[in-house]
Amino acid sequence: MEKEDLKIVNKDEEDEMELQGYRVCRWRVAVVGLWVLCTGGFLLLLLYWMPEWCVKATCSRTTVREAEVVLLQSTDEFKRWFLAKVRVMLAPGRNPFDSLETQTTPPMANGHSPHSSNSPTQEFNRKYAEYQPTQIRYFTLHSTKYYWSDEVQNFEVLTGLEDLEVTCSNIHSEHSTGLTSNQQEYRRLFFGVNEIAVKVPSVFKLLIKEVLNPFYIFQLFSVILWSADEYYYYAVAIVFMSVISIATSLYTIKKQYVMLHDMVAAHSIVRVSVCRANNADIEEALSTDLVPGDVMVIPSNGTIMPCDAVLVSGTCIVNESMLTGESVPVTKTNLPNPGEGDKEGDGAYSMEEHKRHTLFCGTHIIQTRFYSGELVKAVVVRTGFSTAKGQLVRSILYPKPTDFKLYRDAYLFLLCLVAIAGIGFVYSIVLSIMNKSLDIITITVPPALPAAMTAGIVYAQRRLKRIGIFCISPQRINICGQLNLVCFDKTGTLTEDGLDLWGVQRVENGSFHLSEENAYKESLVKSQFVACMATCHSLTKIDGQLSGDPLDLKMFEATGWEETSLHDRIMPTVVKGNSVCCVPIQLAYEIGIVRQFPFSSALQRMCVVARLLGEKRMDAYLKGAPEVVASLCKKDTVPEDFADVLEDYTKQGFRVIALAHRRLESKLTWHKVQNVNRDQMEANMEFLGLIIMQNKLKAETAGVLEDLRRAHIRTVMVTGDNMLTAISVARDCGMIPPQDRVIIADALPSKDGQSAKINWRYADKPSKHVGKAPRLEVRDGPLYHFAMSGKSFAVISEHFQDVLQKLVLRGTVFARMAPDQKTQLIEALQSVDYFVGMCGDGANDCGALKRAHGGISLSELEASVASPFTSRTPNISCVPSLIREGRAALITSFCVFKFMALYSIIQYISVTLLWCIHNLGDFQFLFIDIAIILLIVFTMSLNPAWKELVSRRPPSGLISGPLLFSVLTQILICLGFQTIAFLWVRHQAWYDIWTPESDACNSSPHANFSPKHNSSEDDHNIKNYENTSLFYVSSFQYLIVAIVFSKGKPFRQPSYKNCEDQRSHVFIVCVPFEWRIALFFIIVVNAAVSVLAEVRHTH
């Protein structure tokens, strides 16, 4: 039964979970309640911390269909548990896309009383009382509703219109008229209010959640014990520290919630115009009322999108910086309508495939290209948390835990301390000191441990902010200390963002002309080459300023033409030639852009249909990657030396774009052009020539890459650009040394019964094949590098998994990579145990930036939701700075953890040795924890990063031979010297049981104890020679281990600390001068042995 009832939700997705059904069992609840009373509420806390125990203790297993409570476990490496209560909703139907239409509101059915609850569901059910109310079972987890489906016998998420698997033609024919008011209301029962609600919890709720943290519960237990043992001052000090810690934590969490709420709430609720199906009217509504299937009218003056919607008419200019970090406006065109006859071209609508036609929630519509008499309309596809913005917010609200060996080892280390505490616990029972048995546990887990562990990260975060690097995931700083490979985007990251036009090379009659510096010539004004440059772009005029892709802008400016937006139904955009070289064009030479096929990174091209004013026939112009454009052209129009010319330019590091043209048939009218398939339009083109763009390296690039190379940090280029251009840039910036060879891996997919294969060739001799696969073993000295395209990467990933892992060990250039392939490459590198950093400019790199261990966005935005780190400096100099600070923070974490562990053990040794007499005093504990430990911990974390990157990397985990040996050695040294001091003091000639009268320094004028005070302390027997000796020795031991553990070079700046001997009323007694000399000798020898042991361990 268990296996049968184990369901999988969100299958094959990032948040995939296993689901089990449970029913509340009353007798189990009663038994658990009884045990809660018997344990004083501790069991309740345990069940709160362990949701799986809570469900299994209070519920019995049942089928998922009949479950009252569901228990979910993530299938990733973290195996996290979640529980959710199953609720029941009454609705007129089971499917949100059912049509429930009535002409008039029917009378109320039996069973519905007029004074019943006026909830939206019941109000709606009254309208449809003729329908039998259906029980809909659902549960909510992480702001997502899961509904029970009888068809699949499992819980499913309702995403939106895509659940219907609608085709593009269906969206136009069936969904472009809008919904009736009743349909909208019915769908809202399932999809809920269209709002990304980030609820800011009350301070009381946050306080309860924070206080119920296991650490604070442990502190509460400790404070009760200390108070019972009359350690009032120490208990008050710890309570004071805890209150400050809780208040600081609450302030930070509350501030983050408020910031996220403000970011999401800004413009989230707007007034929208919605088309209604039952009447042709357009009505005003709040954006919160929108549901999938609604048709909204996009206002001409722009708006903030409140949902994800697909354009069915018109064109929009959109700023998508909220999603991508890239502020360049993007042109969105209406979804193509293949029509009923074209079954092949009519695929299912997908937001990913049709993102050039989709308006995403949270993006800013700057301008609409509206046509005379026609509105710009969009069909709502997704709402609320299902939208692109909603998913981003969910990833911030419910992040995955950071998986790092340091944090896993820290828990194991704490378990070791607990085990040591257990030994002391047994020892105290053997000595029959029952009132002290629990006290030992509170000593082994230090109260300041969490604050101490985060101090280094907080200081590192502040230092990063000072140099312009902002962090939204502080735990990642430690992980950045382990980075040993960094992937770089090319354009805008390694090279300048803007491109300069180097020249053009036109083609006529199937052969190249000589290269020309520019196209700004009178003889070329009316050529198809210049017409293609002037029309084939996605630029738009915003407030009189041309805006769009920098490459398009440079290309258009090189023509000397200008653009005007007529917003005419036939030709919304017109470009016209200006005077050239002071010679005005006599006749108006204007070209209207009739239709755009936007640039697609998957297709690597863009196309427009245009018409010269006064002409009847239209022209198609194509621009894109040279190899792609040449493959779409007639062979006789492509020069024979095309490959050689292209190779010559790309080897020099130029970015090359090819142009093509086709004269369209006269039968293609404007209406037919609007519905024609893209593939039909981009066939049988005539090759026009090449545009050569120069992309210069940023001044800092070569120096930073050399620093990373010296530090043995591998660098990889991941770009959407041409292969040979990428290899040339990699050589120019030093990523590939001049003497090293580059082997290109060309993978061919299986075709016509032939299996997939890989061809190997040298980059400097493309025609010469390597012959056989090179040996993929990693040898000393990088003698060769692999380069491959996105297509080859896809084929190798699918058919040659064993080769892929070896290829990524030597792959340096990955060209023509699609955004999802960049993410796959990061995962492939992580699978061969690399700690991967990713540095990109924010555009098309979002997935890779999120997936990498340390993603750094060079976006101008202060904080990018796509990347853990954002640099204000628009070059890669931030990468070594981040790695250095990461290393410093990581080493600080090791030092602090080792020190805190030793602090616990040193105090544990002191207390264990003294228990046969009594214990340390209240003020002694206070002095150690406040005056010594806190001071050391927070100053130990202040060390800034070392000024340069070194080839050594810090260790990644606490559980390693050298680290454990270091800690165990120091424990034995401290134990030895404390034991020597404890035993040696008893063998002194002047030693006796201490009393005020028998004080060894009784003759000293400083001995001024009041009888009343002494009698009080005599009861506790704190003042004695053993206590004083161990207090002195242990106090210096804390300082000694702090110094020997506080590593400086090569990861941190050296530490210089002022050790102040603060004298206070800490219940120490006066000892003879010769014993002070002996104690000093013990401390010096202790220090010498500790330093020698640690130095030997380090070397």
Short mmCIF file of N, CA and C in Angstrom, two decimals, residues 547-643:
data_model
loop_
_atom_site.label_atom_id
_atom_site.label_comp_id
_atom_site.label_asym_id
_atom_site.label_seq_id
_atom_site.Cartn_x
_atom_site.Cartn_y
_atom_site.Cartn_z
N SER A 547 16.14 53.79 -29.89
CA SER A 547 16.52 52.90 -28.80
C SER A 547 16.40 51.45 -29.24
N GLY A 548 17.27 50.61 -28.72
CA GLY A 548 17.22 49.19 -29.07
C GLY A 548 18.56 48.53 -28.92
N ASP A 549 18.76 47.39 -29.58
CA ASP A 549 20.00 46.63 -29.48
C ASP A 549 21.17 47.47 -29.98
N PRO A 550 22.30 47.51 -29.22
CA PRO A 550 23.45 48.33 -29.62
C PRO A 550 23.97 47.99 -31.02
N LEU A 551 23.96 46.71 -31.38
CA LEU A 551 24.43 46.29 -32.71
C LEU A 551 23.53 46.87 -33.80
N ASP A 552 22.21 46.75 -33.59
CA ASP A 552 21.26 47.32 -34.56
C ASP A 552 21.46 48.83 -34.68
N LEU A 553 21.71 49.47 -33.55
CA LEU A 553 21.86 50.93 -33.53
C LEU A 553 23.08 51.36 -34.35
N LYS A 554 24.22 50.67 -34.15
CA LYS A 554 25.44 50.99 -34.91
C LYS A 554 25.23 50.76 -36.40
N MET A 555 24.56 49.67 -36.73
CA MET A 555 24.32 49.32 -38.13
C MET A 555 23.43 50.36 -38.81
N PHE A 556 22.37 50.77 -38.11
CA PHE A 556 21.44 51.73 -38.69
C PHE A 556 22.09 53.12 -38.82
N GLU A 557 22.85 53.51 -37.79
CA GLU A 557 23.52 54.82 -37.84
C GLU A 557 24.52 54.90 -38.98
N ALA A 558 25.10 53.74 -39.36
CA ALA A 558 26.08 53.72 -40.44
C ALA A 558 25.45 54.03 -41.80
N THR A 559 24.13 53.88 -41.91
CA THR A 559 23.46 54.16 -43.19
C THR A 559 23.16 55.65 -43.36
N GLY A 560 23.08 56.37 -42.23
CA GLY A 560 22.73 57.78 -42.30
C GLY A 560 21.25 58.03 -42.52
N TRP A 561 20.44 56.97 -42.42
CA TRP A 561 19.00 57.10 -42.62
C TRP A 561 18.34 57.52 -41.31
N GLU A 562 17.04 57.79 -41.35
CA GLU A 562 16.30 58.08 -40.14
C GLU A 562 14.99 57.32 -40.13
N GLU A 563 14.46 57.10 -38.91
CA GLU A 563 13.23 56.31 -38.76
C GLU A 563 12.10 57.21 -38.27
N THR A 564 10.91 56.97 -38.82
CA THR A 564 9.70 57.64 -38.32
C THR A 564 8.63 56.60 -38.08
N SER A 565 7.87 56.79 -37.02
CA SER A 565 6.78 55.85 -36.69
C SER A 565 5.46 56.47 -37.13
N LEU A 566 4.84 55.88 -38.16
CA LEU A 566 3.58 56.42 -38.67
C LEU A 566 2.38 55.81 -37.96
N HIS A 567 2.59 54.63 -37.32
CA HIS A 567 1.47 53.88 -36.71
C HIS A 567 0.35 53.68 -37.71
N ASP A 568 0.74 53.49 -38.95
CA ASP A 568 -0.25 53.24 -40.00
C ASP A 568 -0.54 51.74 -40.03
N ARG A 569 -1.75 51.40 -40.40
CA ARG A 569 -2.15 49.99 -40.39
C ARG A 569 -1.28 49.17 -41.35
N ILE A 570 -0.94 49.76 -42.49
CA ILE A 570 -0.17 49.02 -43.50
C ILE A 570 1.32 49.00 -43.14
N MET A 571 1.88 50.17 -42.84
CA MET A 571 3.31 50.25 -42.53
C MET A 571 3.51 51.06 -41.25
N PRO A 572 3.64 50.39 -40.11
CA PRO A 572 3.77 51.13 -38.85
C PRO A 572 5.08 51.90 -38.73
N THR A 573 6.16 51.41 -39.35
CA THR A 573 7.47 52.05 -39.27
C THR A 573 8.00 52.33 -40.66
N VAL A 574 8.53 53.52 -40.86
CA VAL A 574 9.09 53.91 -42.15
C VAL A 574 10.50 54.43 -41.94
N VAL A 575 11.44 53.98 -42.80
CA VAL A 575 12.79 54.53 -42.77
C VAL A 575 13.01 55.27 -44.08
N LYS A 576 13.78 56.37 -44.01
CA LYS A 576 14.02 57.13 -45.25
C LYS A 576 15.45 57.62 -45.29
N GLY A 577 15.98 57.71 -46.51
CA GLY A 577 17.36 58.13 -46.69
C GLY A 577 17.49 59.63 -46.60
N ASN A 578 18.55 60.09 -45.91
CA ASN A 578 18.84 61.52 -45.82
C ASN A 578 19.80 61.93 -46.93
N SER A 579 20.19 63.20 -46.91
CA SER A 579 21.20 63.66 -47.88
C SER A 579 22.53 62.98 -47.55
N VAL A 580 23.25 62.62 -48.59
CA VAL A 580 24.51 61.90 -48.42
C VAL A 580 25.64 62.74 -49.00
N CYS A 581 26.68 62.93 -48.21
CA CYS A 581 27.84 63.70 -48.63
C CYS A 581 27.43 65.06 -49.20
N CYS A 582 26.52 65.71 -48.52
CA CYS A 582 26.05 67.06 -48.88
C CYS A 582 25.26 67.08 -50.19
N VAL A 583 24.94 65.90 -50.75
CA VAL A 583 24.13 65.85 -51.98
C VAL A 583 22.75 65.33 -51.60
N PRO A 584 21.71 66.18 -51.64
CA PRO A 584 20.38 65.72 -51.22
C PRO A 584 19.78 64.73 -52.19
N ILE A 585 18.99 63.78 -51.64
CA ILE A 585 18.28 62.82 -52.49
C ILE A 585 17.09 63.56 -53.10
N GLN A 586 17.02 63.52 -54.44
CA GLN A 586 16.02 64.33 -55.13
C GLN A 586 14.60 63.85 -54.83
N LEU A 587 14.40 62.54 -54.98
CA LEU A 587 13.06 62.00 -54.77
C LEU A 587 12.98 61.36 -53.39
N ALA A 588 11.79 61.37 -52.84
CA ALA A 588 11.59 60.74 -51.53
C ALA A 588 11.85 59.25 -51.64
N TYR A 589 12.84 58.76 -50.93
CA TYR A 589 13.19 57.34 -50.96
C TYR A 589 12.90 56.79 -49.58
N GLU A 590 11.70 56.22 -49.43
CA GLU A 590 11.23 55.74 -48.13
C GLU A 590 10.82 54.28 -48.23
N ILE A 591 11.16 53.54 -47.19
CA ILE A 591 10.80 52.11 -47.14
C ILE A 591 9.99 51.88 -45.87
N GLY A 592 8.84 51.26 -46.03
CA GLY A 592 7.99 50.94 -44.88
C GLY A 592 8.16 49.50 -44.46
N ILE A 593 8.30 49.28 -43.16
CA ILE A 593 8.44 47.92 -42.62
C ILE A 593 7.04 47.37 -42.37
N VAL A 594 6.69 46.32 -43.11
CA VAL A 594 5.34 45.76 -43.07
C VAL A 594 5.20 44.74 -41.95
N ARG A 595 6.23 43.90 -41.78
CA ARG A 595 6.18 42.86 -40.74
C ARG A 595 7.58 42.52 -40.25
N GLN A 596 7.69 42.25 -38.98
CA GLN A 596 8.97 41.87 -38.38
C GLN A 596 8.91 40.43 -37.87
N PHE A 597 9.96 39.69 -38.14
CA PHE A 597 10.20 38.41 -37.46
C PHE A 597 11.40 38.67 -36.53
N PRO A 598 11.17 38.86 -35.22
CA PRO A 598 12.26 39.32 -34.33
C PRO A 598 13.43 38.35 -34.29
N PHE A 599 14.56 38.90 -33.85
CA PHE A 599 15.75 38.07 -33.71
C PHE A 599 15.50 36.96 -32.70
N SER A 600 15.93 35.76 -33.05
CA SER A 600 15.78 34.61 -32.16
C SER A 600 17.16 34.02 -31.92
N SER A 601 17.53 33.88 -30.64
CA SER A 601 18.85 33.31 -30.33
C SER A 601 18.92 31.85 -30.76
N ALA A 602 17.78 31.18 -30.79
CA ALA A 602 17.75 29.78 -31.24
C ALA A 602 17.97 29.69 -32.75
N LEU A 603 17.32 30.61 -33.50
CA LEU A 603 17.45 30.61 -34.96
C LEU A 603 18.66 31.40 -35.43
N GLN A 604 19.17 32.28 -34.59
CA GLN A 604 20.34 33.13 -34.88
C GLN A 604 20.13 34.03 -36.10
N ARG A 605 18.93 34.57 -36.22
CA ARG A 605 18.65 35.48 -37.34
C ARG A 605 17.38 36.27 -37.05
N MET A 606 17.19 37.36 -37.83
CA MET A 606 15.93 38.09 -37.82
C MET A 606 15.58 38.46 -39.26
N CYS A 607 14.31 38.73 -39.48
CA CYS A 607 13.84 38.99 -40.84
C CYS A 607 12.74 40.05 -40.79
N VAL A 608 12.68 40.88 -41.85
CA VAL A 608 11.58 41.83 -41.98
C VAL A 608 11.02 41.77 -43.40
N VAL A 609 9.75 42.12 -43.50
CA VAL A 609 9.13 42.30 -44.81
C VAL A 609 8.90 43.81 -44.98
N ALA A 610 9.38 44.38 -46.08
CA ALA A 610 9.30 45.82 -46.28
C ALA A 610 8.82 46.13 -47.69
N ARG A 611 8.39 47.37 -47.91
CA ARG A 611 7.95 47.79 -49.24
C ARG A 611 8.43 49.21 -49.50
N LEU A 612 9.04 49.39 -50.66
CA LEU A 612 9.46 50.72 -51.08
C LEU A 612 8.22 51.53 -51.44
N LEU A 613 8.12 52.74 -50.90
CA LEU A 613 6.94 53.56 -51.18
C LEU A 613 6.80 53.80 -52.68
N GLY A 614 5.62 53.48 -53.19
CA GLY A 614 5.36 53.62 -54.62
C GLY A 614 5.43 52.30 -55.36
N GLU A 615 6.01 51.28 -54.73
CA GLU A 615 6.11 49.95 -55.34
C GLU A 615 4.96 49.08 -54.88
N LYS A 616 4.58 48.12 -55.73
CA LYS A 616 3.51 47.20 -55.34
C LYS A 616 4.07 45.95 -54.68
N ARG A 617 5.18 45.46 -55.22
CA ARG A 617 5.78 44.23 -54.66
C ARG A 617 6.57 44.53 -53.39
N MET A 618 6.66 43.54 -52.58
CA MET A 618 7.37 43.68 -51.32
C MET A 618 8.71 42.94 -51.36
N ASP A 619 9.55 43.26 -50.37
CA ASP A 619 10.87 42.63 -50.26
C ASP A 619 11.04 42.04 -48.87
N ALA A 620 11.77 40.92 -48.81
CA ALA A 620 12.13 40.33 -47.52
C ALA A 620 13.63 40.54 -47.30
N TYR A 621 13.99 41.01 -46.11
CA TYR A 621 15.40 41.24 -45.78
C TYR A 621 15.76 40.38 -44.57
N LEU A 622 16.93 39.76 -44.65
CA LEU A 622 17.36 38.82 -43.61
C LEU A 622 18.73 39.24 -43.08
N LYS A 623 18.92 39.11 -41.77
CA LYS A 623 20.20 39.43 -41.13
C LYS A 623 20.47 38.38 -40.07
N GLY A 624 21.71 37.93 -39.96
CA GLY A 624 22.00 36.95 -38.92
C GLY A 624 23.39 36.40 -38.99
N ALA A 625 23.61 35.26 -38.31
CA ALA A 625 24.91 34.59 -38.32
C ALA A 625 25.25 34.17 -39.75
N PRO A 626 26.48 34.44 -40.22
CA PRO A 626 26.83 34.16 -41.62
C PRO A 626 26.53 32.74 -42.08
N GLU A 627 26.87 31.75 -41.22
CA GLU A 627 26.64 30.35 -41.62
C GLU A 627 25.15 30.07 -41.82
N VAL A 628 24.32 30.65 -40.94
CA VAL A 628 22.87 30.43 -41.02
C VAL A 628 22.29 31.12 -42.25
N VAL A 629 22.69 32.39 -42.46
CA VAL A 629 22.16 33.15 -43.59
C VAL A 629 22.56 32.49 -44.91
N ALA A 630 23.82 32.06 -45.01
CA ALA A 630 24.30 31.42 -46.25
C ALA A 630 23.52 30.15 -46.55
N SER A 631 23.12 29.42 -45.50
CA SER A 631 22.38 28.16 -45.72
C SER A 631 20.97 28.42 -46.24
N LEU A 632 20.44 29.64 -46.05
CA LEU A 632 19.08 29.97 -46.50
C LEU A 632 19.08 30.66 -47.87
N CYS A 633 20.26 30.87 -48.44
CA CYS A 633 20.38 31.56 -49.72
C CYS A 633 20.57 30.58 -50.88
N LYS A 634 20.24 31.05 -52.09
CA LYS A 634 20.52 30.26 -53.29
C LYS A 634 22.02 30.08 -53.41
N LYS A 635 22.44 28.88 -53.75
CA LYS A 635 23.87 28.57 -53.77
C LYS A 635 24.65 29.44 -54.75
N ASP A 636 24.02 29.78 -55.90
CA ASP A 636 24.75 30.54 -56.91
C ASP A 636 24.99 31.99 -56.49
N THR A 637 24.29 32.46 -55.42
CA THR A 637 24.49 33.84 -54.95
C THR A 637 25.54 33.93 -53.85
N VAL A 638 25.92 32.77 -53.30
CA VAL A 638 26.93 32.74 -52.22
C VAL A 638 28.31 32.55 -52.86
N PRO A 639 29.25 33.47 -52.64
CA PRO A 639 30.59 33.34 -53.25
C PRO A 639 31.27 32.04 -52.86
N GLU A 640 32.09 31.52 -53.78
CA GLU A 640 32.79 30.26 -53.52
C GLU A 640 33.78 30.40 -52.36
N ASP A 641 34.37 31.60 -52.24
CA ASP A 641 35.35 31.80 -51.16
C ASP A 641 34.71 32.34 -49.89
N PHE A 642 33.39 32.15 -49.76
CA PHE A 642 32.67 32.65 -48.58
C PHE A 642 33.29 32.14 -47.28
N ALA A 643 33.54 30.83 -47.20
CA ALA A 643 34.07 30.24 -45.96
C ALA A 643 35.44 30.80 -45.63
#
